Amino acid sequence: MTNPSTHPFDAAIALAPERAGQYNGSTHPAYGNMVGPFGGVIAAALLNAVMQDPQRLGEPLSLTVHFAAPIADGGYTVTARAVRTNRTTQHWYVELLQDGAVAAFATAVTAARRETWQTLDAVFPQVPEAATIAPMPAIARVAWTSAYEMRFIDGIPGAPGTPSESSASRLWLRDQPARPLDFLSLAALSDAFFPRIFVRRPQWVPIGTVSLTTYFHADAAQLAAQGSDPVLGLAHASNFRNGFFDQAAELWSTAGALLATTTQVVYFKQ
Amino acid sequence: MTNPSTHPFDAAIALAPERAGQYNGSTHPAYGNMVGPFGGVIAAALLNAVMQDPQRLGEPLSLTVHFAAPIADGGYTVTARAVRTNRTTQHWYVELLQDGAVAAFATAVTAARRETWQTLDAVFPQVPEAATIAPMPAIARVAWTSAYEMRFIDGIPGAPGTPSESSASRLWLRDQPARPLDFLSLAALSDAFFPRIFVRRPQWVPIGTVSLTTYFHADAAQLAAQGSDPVLGLAHASNFRNGFFDQAAELWSTAGALLATTTQVVYFKQ
């Protein structure tokens, strides 16, 4: 039974252990997409299997998710295994099964972080503070858009007939209701950027993320420091061709720490 | 037996079928790294198992490689299986084993490309032609640097004591000896950018790619059109921290077509 005080995100990514490395989960109506669940919450559920494993070494460093087939609303099974464990890194393979077939799978790296030389080459942009920007209204028929507060600086998805010369967006975003940031919600936020084709092209077509890769730059202390404040997201695409496009994004803390970088390849119909 | 006319790259990624979905390969001295083989040729060998599979659907769309453990010089086994096959996409899982343990593994997507709306948002830069730039001398103790012709426009790795304010490089590069570009050599080229830390920081430290993701934007016809002419590579990093950094790159055809985008997360010692 879900505790009534549980945040919908935690309910949506909850995994009940079935046996070692195997869990049962279920899609959640708060994170529904046009069809099936929002991919970000599936990414987070797959990472959650790694996070829950008692043999896990360190914190998430990378996550690649393959959305291999449509996921139906309802229950699923997740299996996770450490393919290789080293002294400071651990490599994972995770599958999500429905009706005995793999609907999604992921690879991940967890790693022991330590103090080293450091420098940040990416640039935190000059942007208005989140509080000065009105949140975008949620899209009624896309439930997961109600689960995030999105305050667009620019690059709001265009309505048909309003072409854009850029595929880029900048926005403040956070869980709604507010929830302290952790690796799992950061994994989901990596997929919370609208498909770039909806920004670039004034026509709505069926789309679906094929594969998503996220690198976690933050450690747990940085995530804890961020709390539930909005993170800054910067997303853009480089190429739309032959039924696929790529998009890349950065996620920044309010204080200007780079939390994650992410890239994905997306199918589009025509 | 290797045909004496075989290009060293083809010899290095050759896989001899053992049974369905299982192959035998071997590292090649022409693609040696400081320790073990050059990661790019391992990425290509793993993709080669997908390319050789009679059940393959379409052309490579994405490839994620995990360098899970050091690979020793010598033989290895590769296993590949289609995890899920759809109408237009196919998702793969591939492992490289040495002495029964997984030393590297990969996921990939192959896809049927088709004509759709298209637009290119990434910008092909104004740069001098390859022929006007002298190739960088190979690094004697790093064999694989002799296997690529690299003509740097800027961002040549610094010698100790010459710090750079940028982690970016722009260079023309191609196989040496020349070889017509295909998906396999493009996969290897995605890892042929020197680790960004050697550009950014005036100190050589042990490094190793942990995970590498490449999106293939080109189709086979574009690769054939490129032939063995140099491709333009643009690489940069965004963040160095806690023993890891990320780097991203674009690979462009001579004519200004975006061939691939790639990103990787790299371990560094201190």
XYZ file of C-alpha atoms in Angstrom, chain A residues 61-62 64 66-70 81 83-84 86-89 91-93 95 98 101-103 105-109 111-122 165-168 197 200-201 210-213 215 217-219 222 237-247 250 258 261 263-265 267-270, chain B residues 61-62 64 66-70 81 83-84 86-89 91-93 95 98 101-103 105-109 111-122 165-168 197 200-201 210-213 215 217-219 222 237-247 250 258 261 263-265 267-270:
154
model
C 27.745 8.295 -12.825
C 25.975 7.369 -16.069
C 21.652 4.806 -20.681
C 16.670 2.005 -24.257
C 12.955 2.423 -24.780
C 12.713 -0.803 -26.709
C 8.963 -1.142 -27.063
C 5.768 0.563 -25.926
C 22.682 -7.183 -12.176
C 27.967 -6.946 -14.830
C 31.348 -5.922 -13.482
C 35.879 -2.682 -9.966
C 37.553 -0.806 -7.178
C 35.935 2.551 -7.924
C 33.355 1.811 -10.643
C 28.761 -1.434 -14.394
C 25.093 -2.467 -14.440
C 22.567 -4.026 -16.793
C 15.762 -4.821 -17.837
C 6.075 -6.863 -19.346
C 9.204 -9.471 -23.044
C 11.768 -6.714 -22.599
C 10.032 -3.360 -23.023
C 16.512 -1.835 -20.654
C 19.352 0.200 -19.287
C 23.026 0.212 -18.555
C 24.487 2.260 -15.752
C 27.723 3.045 -13.997
C 31.227 5.141 -8.954
C 33.004 6.172 -5.794
C 33.568 9.899 -6.084
C 36.634 11.493 -4.537
C 38.357 14.851 -4.388
C 40.509 15.608 -7.439
C 41.542 18.540 -9.571
C 38.423 20.191 -10.923
C 37.334 22.786 -13.410
C 34.035 23.668 -15.027
C 34.153 24.561 -18.728
C 30.427 24.755 -19.367
C 14.562 29.045 -36.156
C 16.019 27.389 -33.095
C 15.451 24.056 -31.384
C 16.783 25.415 -28.077
C 10.910 18.782 -32.886
C 11.645 23.589 -34.067
C 8.825 22.625 -36.376
C 14.649 5.526 -28.586
C 17.669 5.823 -26.280
C 18.589 8.280 -23.524
C 22.003 8.747 -21.894
C 25.842 11.660 -17.038
C 28.022 15.341 -12.512
C 26.618 16.063 -9.062
C 27.329 14.164 -5.889
C 25.210 18.891 -4.150
C 18.933 19.536 -30.990
C 21.560 19.244 -33.689
C 19.992 17.279 -36.523
C 16.574 16.068 -37.709
C 16.773 13.563 -40.548
C 15.497 10.220 -41.800
C 12.946 9.830 -39.039
C 15.231 10.524 -36.088
C 16.667 13.494 -34.259
C 19.064 13.935 -31.373
C 18.753 16.322 -28.483
C 22.342 20.417 -19.337
C 26.412 21.480 -13.340
C 24.334 16.411 -18.966
C 21.521 13.299 -24.706
C 18.869 11.279 -26.474
C 17.909 10.035 -29.908
C 12.061 8.736 -33.446
C 9.615 10.912 -35.362
C 7.041 9.729 -37.826
C 7.328 11.992 -40.834
C 21.503 4.548 -35.069
C 23.130 4.511 -31.622
C 26.779 2.839 -26.107
C 30.922 0.345 -21.400
C 34.611 -0.189 -20.844
C 34.010 -2.289 -17.788
C 37.519 -3.565 -17.084
C 40.992 -3.487 -18.615
C 21.693 -10.645 -29.193
C 16.899 -7.804 -27.187
C 13.900 -6.453 -29.045
C 10.320 -3.692 -33.820
C 9.066 -2.669 -37.226
C 11.679 0.052 -37.769
C 14.099 -0.283 -34.835
C 17.746 -2.963 -29.829
C 20.935 -4.921 -29.136
C 23.034 -6.096 -26.205
C 29.352 -8.417 -24.505
C 38.081 -12.455 -21.692
C 34.567 -12.333 -17.469
C 32.896 -9.341 -19.136
C 35.572 -6.766 -19.969
C 29.698 -4.466 -23.153
C 27.515 -2.408 -25.393
C 23.980 -1.584 -26.308
C 23.013 -0.485 -29.774
C 20.049 0.462 -31.898
C 17.018 1.319 -37.580
C 15.425 1.480 -40.981
C 16.001 5.021 -42.239
C 13.452 6.663 -44.471
C 12.814 10.046 -46.055
C 11.185 12.556 -43.708
C 11.203 16.265 -42.984
C 14.755 17.299 -42.195
C 16.725 20.214 -40.885
C 20.241 20.637 -39.543
C 20.622 22.922 -36.514
C 24.275 22.224 -35.776
C 41.710 27.917 -21.086
C 39.651 25.684 -23.341
C 39.095 21.958 -23.564
C 38.026 22.237 -27.205
C 41.930 16.635 -19.790
C 42.720 21.509 -20.666
C 45.276 20.733 -17.974
C 34.164 4.522 -18.705
C 31.247 4.769 -21.123
C 30.905 6.081 -24.674
C 27.697 6.848 -26.578
C 24.593 8.586 -32.429
C 23.322 10.623 -38.170
C 24.660 9.465 -41.528
C 23.216 6.775 -43.717
C 26.530 9.562 -47.064
C 34.424 18.912 -22.342
C 31.987 20.519 -19.926
C 33.081 19.476 -16.439
C 36.043 17.878 -14.664
C 35.272 16.894 -11.078
C 35.565 14.105 -8.527
C 37.728 11.913 -10.722
C 35.572 12.024 -13.846
C 34.973 14.299 -16.803
C 32.648 14.251 -19.776
C 33.460 15.075 -23.349
C 30.685 16.064 -33.569
C 26.742 15.812 -39.750
C 27.559 13.019 -32.452
C 29.690 11.770 -25.779
C 31.733 9.928 -23.185
C 32.495 9.933 -19.481
C 37.891 8.473 -15.347
C 40.985 10.402 -14.326
C 43.228 9.585 -11.437
C 43.820 12.831 -9.598
